[in-house]
Short mmCIF file of C-alpha atoms in Angstrom, two decimals:
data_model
loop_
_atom_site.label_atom_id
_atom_site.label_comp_id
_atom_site.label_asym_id
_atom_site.label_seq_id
_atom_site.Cartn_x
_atom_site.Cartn_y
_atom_site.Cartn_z
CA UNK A 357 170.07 94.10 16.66
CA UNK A 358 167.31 96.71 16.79
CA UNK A 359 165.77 95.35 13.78
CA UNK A 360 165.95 91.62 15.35
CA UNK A 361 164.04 92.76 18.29
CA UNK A 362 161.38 94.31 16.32
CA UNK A 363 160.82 91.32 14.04
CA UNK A 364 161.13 88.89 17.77
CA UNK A 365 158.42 91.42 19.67
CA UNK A 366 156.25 92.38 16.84
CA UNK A 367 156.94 95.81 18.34
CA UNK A 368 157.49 98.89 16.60
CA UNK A 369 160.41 101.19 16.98
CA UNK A 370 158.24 104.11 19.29
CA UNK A 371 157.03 101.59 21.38
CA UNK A 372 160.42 100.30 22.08
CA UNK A 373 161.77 103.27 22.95
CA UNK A 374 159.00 104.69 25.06
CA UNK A 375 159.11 100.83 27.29
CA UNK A 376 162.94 101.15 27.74
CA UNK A 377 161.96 105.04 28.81
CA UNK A 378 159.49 103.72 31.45
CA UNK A 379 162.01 100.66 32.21
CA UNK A 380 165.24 103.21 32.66
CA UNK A 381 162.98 105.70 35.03
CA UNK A 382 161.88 103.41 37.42
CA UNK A 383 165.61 102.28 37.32
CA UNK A 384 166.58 105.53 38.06
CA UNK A 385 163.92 106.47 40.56
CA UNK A 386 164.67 103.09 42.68
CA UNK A 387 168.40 104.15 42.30
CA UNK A 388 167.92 107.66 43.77
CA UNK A 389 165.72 106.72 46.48
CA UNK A 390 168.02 104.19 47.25
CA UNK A 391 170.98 106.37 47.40
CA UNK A 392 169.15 108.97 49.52
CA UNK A 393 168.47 106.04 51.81
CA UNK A 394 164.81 106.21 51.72
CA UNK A 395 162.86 103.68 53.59
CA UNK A 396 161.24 100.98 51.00
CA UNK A 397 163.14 103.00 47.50
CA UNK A 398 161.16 100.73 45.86
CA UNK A 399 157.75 102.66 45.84
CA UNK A 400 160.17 105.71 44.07
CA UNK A 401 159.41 103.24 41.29
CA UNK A 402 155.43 103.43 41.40
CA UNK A 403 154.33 106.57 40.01
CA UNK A 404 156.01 106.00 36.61
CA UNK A 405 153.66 103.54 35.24
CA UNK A 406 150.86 105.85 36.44
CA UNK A 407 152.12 108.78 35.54
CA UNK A 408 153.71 108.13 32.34
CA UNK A 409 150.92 108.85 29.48
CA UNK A 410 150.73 108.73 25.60
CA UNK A 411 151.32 112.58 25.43
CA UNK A 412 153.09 114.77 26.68
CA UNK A 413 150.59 117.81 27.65
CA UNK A 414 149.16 114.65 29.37
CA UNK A 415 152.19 113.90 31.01
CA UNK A 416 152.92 116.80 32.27
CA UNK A 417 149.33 118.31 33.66
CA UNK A 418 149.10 114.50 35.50
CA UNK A 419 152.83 114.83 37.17
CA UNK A 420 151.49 118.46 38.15
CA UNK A 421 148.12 117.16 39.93
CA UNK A 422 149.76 114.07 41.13
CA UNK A 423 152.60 116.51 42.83
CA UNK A 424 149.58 118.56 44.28
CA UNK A 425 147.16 115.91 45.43
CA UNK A 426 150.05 114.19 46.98
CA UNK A 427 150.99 117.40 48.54
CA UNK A 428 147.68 118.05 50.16
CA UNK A 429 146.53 114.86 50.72
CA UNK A 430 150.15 114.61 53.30
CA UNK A 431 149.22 117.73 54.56
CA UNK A 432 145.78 116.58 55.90
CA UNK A 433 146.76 113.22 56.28
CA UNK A 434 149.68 114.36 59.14
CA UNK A 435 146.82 116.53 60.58
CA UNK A 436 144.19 114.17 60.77
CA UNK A 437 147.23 111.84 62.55
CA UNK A 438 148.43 114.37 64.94
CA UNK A 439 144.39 114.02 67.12
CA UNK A 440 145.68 110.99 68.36
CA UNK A 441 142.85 108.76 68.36
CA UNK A 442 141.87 106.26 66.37
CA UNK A 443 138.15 106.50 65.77
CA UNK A 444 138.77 110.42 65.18
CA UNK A 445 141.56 109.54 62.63
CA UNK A 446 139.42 106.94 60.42
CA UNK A 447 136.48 109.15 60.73
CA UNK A 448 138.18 112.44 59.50
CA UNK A 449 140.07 110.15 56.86
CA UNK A 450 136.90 108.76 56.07
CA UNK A 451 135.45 112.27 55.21
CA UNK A 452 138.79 113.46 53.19
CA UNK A 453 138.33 110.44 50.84
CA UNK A 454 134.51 110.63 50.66
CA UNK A 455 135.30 114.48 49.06
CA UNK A 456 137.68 113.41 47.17
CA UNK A 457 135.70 110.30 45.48
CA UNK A 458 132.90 113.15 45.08
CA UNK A 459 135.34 115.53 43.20
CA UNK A 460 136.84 112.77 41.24
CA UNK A 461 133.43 112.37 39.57
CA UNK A 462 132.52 115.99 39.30
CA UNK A 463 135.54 117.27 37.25
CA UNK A 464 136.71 115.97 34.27
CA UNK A 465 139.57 115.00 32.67
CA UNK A 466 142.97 114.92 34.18
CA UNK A 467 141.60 118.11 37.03
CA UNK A 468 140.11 114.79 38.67
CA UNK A 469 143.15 112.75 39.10
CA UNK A 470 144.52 115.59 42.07
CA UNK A 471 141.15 114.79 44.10
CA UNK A 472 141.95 111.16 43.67
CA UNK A 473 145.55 111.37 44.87
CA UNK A 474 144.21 113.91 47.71
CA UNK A 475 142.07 111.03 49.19
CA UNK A 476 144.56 108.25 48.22
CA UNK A 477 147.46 109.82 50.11
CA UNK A 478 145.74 110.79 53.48
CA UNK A 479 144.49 107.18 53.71
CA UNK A 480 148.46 106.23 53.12
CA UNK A 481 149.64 108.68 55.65
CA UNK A 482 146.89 107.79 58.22
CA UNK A 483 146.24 103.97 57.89
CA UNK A 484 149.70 103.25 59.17
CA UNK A 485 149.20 105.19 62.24
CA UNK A 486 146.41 103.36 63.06
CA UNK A 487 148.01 99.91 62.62
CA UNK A 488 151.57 100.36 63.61
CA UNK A 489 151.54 103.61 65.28
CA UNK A 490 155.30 103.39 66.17
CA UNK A 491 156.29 103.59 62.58
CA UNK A 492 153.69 105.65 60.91
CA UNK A 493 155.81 108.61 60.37
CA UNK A 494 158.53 107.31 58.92
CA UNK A 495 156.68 104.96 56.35
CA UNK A 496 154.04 107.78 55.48
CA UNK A 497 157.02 110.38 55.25
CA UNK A 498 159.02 107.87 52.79
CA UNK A 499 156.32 106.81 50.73
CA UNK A 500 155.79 110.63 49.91
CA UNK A 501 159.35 111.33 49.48
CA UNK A 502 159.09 108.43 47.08
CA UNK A 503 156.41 109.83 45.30
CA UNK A 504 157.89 113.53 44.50
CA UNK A 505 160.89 111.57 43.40
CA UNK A 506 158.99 109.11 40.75
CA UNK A 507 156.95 112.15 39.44
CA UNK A 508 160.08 114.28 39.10
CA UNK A 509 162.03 111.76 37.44
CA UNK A 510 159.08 110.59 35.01
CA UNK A 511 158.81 113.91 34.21
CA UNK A 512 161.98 114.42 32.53
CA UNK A 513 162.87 111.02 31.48
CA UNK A 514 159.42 111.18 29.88
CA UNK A 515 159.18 113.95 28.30
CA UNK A 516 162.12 113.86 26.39
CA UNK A 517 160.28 111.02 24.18
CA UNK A 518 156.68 111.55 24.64
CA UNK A 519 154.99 112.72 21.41
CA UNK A 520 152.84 116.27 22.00
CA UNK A 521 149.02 115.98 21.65
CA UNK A 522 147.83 116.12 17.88
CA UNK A 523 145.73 118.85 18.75
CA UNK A 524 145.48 119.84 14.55
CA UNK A 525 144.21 116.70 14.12
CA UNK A 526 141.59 116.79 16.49
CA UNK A 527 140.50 120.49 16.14
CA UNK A 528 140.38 119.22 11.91
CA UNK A 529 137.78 116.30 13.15
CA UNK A 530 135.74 118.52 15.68
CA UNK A 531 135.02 121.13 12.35
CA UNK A 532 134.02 117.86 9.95
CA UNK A 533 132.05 116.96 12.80
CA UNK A 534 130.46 120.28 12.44
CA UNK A 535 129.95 119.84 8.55
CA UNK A 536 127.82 116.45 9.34
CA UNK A 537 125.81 117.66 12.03
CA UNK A 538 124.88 120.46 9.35
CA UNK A 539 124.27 117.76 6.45
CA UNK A 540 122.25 115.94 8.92
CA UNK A 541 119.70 118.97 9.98
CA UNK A 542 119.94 120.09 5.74
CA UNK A 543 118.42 116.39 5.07
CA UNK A 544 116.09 115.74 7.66
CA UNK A 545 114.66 119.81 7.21
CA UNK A 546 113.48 118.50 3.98
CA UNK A 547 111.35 116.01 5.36
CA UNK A 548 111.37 112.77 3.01
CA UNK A 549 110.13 109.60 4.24
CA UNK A 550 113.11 107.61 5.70
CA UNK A 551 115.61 110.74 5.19
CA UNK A 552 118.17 110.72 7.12
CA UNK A 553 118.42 107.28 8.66
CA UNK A 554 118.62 106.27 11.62
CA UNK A 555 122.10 104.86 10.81
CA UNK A 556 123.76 108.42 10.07
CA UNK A 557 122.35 110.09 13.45
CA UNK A 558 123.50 107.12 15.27
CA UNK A 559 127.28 108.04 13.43
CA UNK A 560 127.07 111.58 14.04
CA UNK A 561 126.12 111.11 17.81
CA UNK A 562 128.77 108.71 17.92
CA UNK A 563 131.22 110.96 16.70
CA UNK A 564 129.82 114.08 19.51
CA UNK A 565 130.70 111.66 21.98
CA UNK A 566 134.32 110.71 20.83
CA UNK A 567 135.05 114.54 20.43
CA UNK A 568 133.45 115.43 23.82
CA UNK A 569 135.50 112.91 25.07
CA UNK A 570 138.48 113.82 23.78
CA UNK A 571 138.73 117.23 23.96
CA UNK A 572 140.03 117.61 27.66
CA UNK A 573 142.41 115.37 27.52
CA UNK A 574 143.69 116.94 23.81
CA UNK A 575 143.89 120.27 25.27
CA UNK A 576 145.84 118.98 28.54
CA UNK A 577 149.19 120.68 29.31
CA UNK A 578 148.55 123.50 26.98
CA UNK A 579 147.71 127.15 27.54
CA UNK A 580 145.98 127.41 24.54
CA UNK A 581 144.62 123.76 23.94
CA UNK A 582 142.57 125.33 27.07
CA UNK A 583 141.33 128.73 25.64
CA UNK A 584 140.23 126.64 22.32
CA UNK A 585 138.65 124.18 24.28
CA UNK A 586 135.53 125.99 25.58
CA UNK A 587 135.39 126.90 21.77
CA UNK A 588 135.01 122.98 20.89
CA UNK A 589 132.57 122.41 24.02
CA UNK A 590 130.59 125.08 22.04
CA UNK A 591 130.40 123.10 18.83
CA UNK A 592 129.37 119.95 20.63
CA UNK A 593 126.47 121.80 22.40
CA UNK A 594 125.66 123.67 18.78
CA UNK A 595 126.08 120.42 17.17
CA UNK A 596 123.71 118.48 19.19
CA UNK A 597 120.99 121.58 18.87
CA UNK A 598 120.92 122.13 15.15
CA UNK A 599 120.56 118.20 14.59
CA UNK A 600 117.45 118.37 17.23
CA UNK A 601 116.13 121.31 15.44
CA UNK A 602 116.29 119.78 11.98
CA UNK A 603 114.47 116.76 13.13
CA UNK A 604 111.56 118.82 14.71
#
C-alpha cells in the first residue's frame, strides 16, 4: 500500500513520513487543546507548520525562540493592556513591534524569529482589547495557551523524525571553498591577460554567499555547530580578502 502511494504522489518515502508527522501533530495539538477546553483549540494547530523545519537543530532552536518571544511578547502585551486606554495601548504596541521589526533585521538566522514572535504576540494580546474589550483576556490568554501547546507537541512529534543538520557536509564545502578562493588569488597573482575569468570569481563569490548563508542555520541547535561557526565566519571574511589581494 505504501509503495502504491508513492508511485500515486510521486512522493518519496521521507517525505511521507515527515507530512503524516506534521498531519498527526496538529491532530494531536487540536485534540489536547480541545480536551483542556481551550477557547478556539484550533489555533493549538498553528505553530506546527511554522515551527516544523527540515532539521532538527532547526527545529528545536525555533520551538525555543518561538516559546520565548511568545512568552515576552504576552508579558508586554498584558502590560501594555492593563493602561486602559486605547490610544496609549496602540501607541505602546506600536513601539513593541517597531523594536521588534528592527531586531528581526539586525540578527540573523533563527535569533531573529524570537523578536518577530515578541512583536507578533503583543499585537495578538492587545488588538483584541481594543476591539472587543470584554473578551480580550480570554482570547489573548487562549491563543497563548494554544501556542505553548503546538510548540510543545511539534517538538516531540517532530523530532522523533526530523533528520539532524549535515553539518560534515557543510564544514567539507566551507574548506573546498577555501581551496578555490586560494586557486583563484594563485592565478590571478600571476598576472596573465584574461587569467582568471570573470566566470570563476563570479563562482567563487557565489559559493561565499551560499556558505555565509548557510552557516547559521547549519550550526542551529548545536553547542558546538556554534563554537565552529565563528571559525567558518572567519574563512568567509579570509576568503573574500585573499581573492581581493590576488587581484590587486
Amino acid at each position: 500500500m505504501l509503495t502504491t502511494l508513492k508511485r500515486w504522489s510521486g512522493l518519496d518515502r521521507a517525505t511521507l513520513l515527515y507530512a503524516a508527522g506534521l498531519a498527526g501533530s496538529a491532530w494531536l495539538a487540536f485534540t489536547i487543546a480541545a480536551s483542556l477546553h481551550v477557547q478556539n483549540a484550533y489555533w493549538a494547530a498553528m505553530p506546527i507548520f511554522v515551527v516544523a523545519q527540515s532539521s532538527r537543530g532547526l527545529l528545536l532552536e525555533r520551538a525555543f525562540y518561538r516559546l520565548v518571544g511568545t512568552a515576552i511578547g504576552a508579558g508586554l502585551g498584558f502590560a501594555i493592556v492593563r493602561t486602559g486606554h486605547p490610544m496609549v495601548q496602540l501607541g505602546c504596541l506600536a513601539v513593541v513591534v517597531a523594536i521588534g521589526a528592527g531586531l528581526t533585521h539586525l540578527l540573523r538566522g533563527v535569533h531573529s524569529y524570537g523578536t518577530f514572535m515578541v512583536g507578533m504576540t503583543s499585537a495578538v494580546v492587545v488588538l483584541p482589547s481594543v476591539l472587543s474589550p470584554q473578551h480580550a483576556t480570554e482570547i489573548a490568554t487562549a491563543r497563548v495557551e494554544c501556542t505553548f501547546i503546538g510548540v510543545a507537541v511539534v517538538t516531540l512529534v517532530m523530532g522523533l523524525i526530523t533528520p539532524g543538520s549535515r553539518r560534515d557536509a557543510f564544514y567539507q564545502r566551507a574548506r573546498r571553498l577555501a581551496a578555490e578562493a586560494i586557486a583563484f588569488a594563485a592565478v590571478a597573482v600571476e598576472g596573465k591577460p584574461g587569467a582568471p575569468p570573470d566566470s570563476a570569481e563570479h563562482s567563487v563569490l557565489g559559493e561565499i554567499a551560499d556558505v555565509d548563508a548557510l552557516a547559521v542555520m547549519v550550526s542551529a541547535g548545536s553547542v558546538e555547530g556554534y563554537r565552529r561557526l565563528r571559525h567558518v565566519n572567519s574563512l568567509v571574511a579570509a576568503a573574500i580578502e585573499i581573492m581581493a589581494a590576488g587581484r590587486d
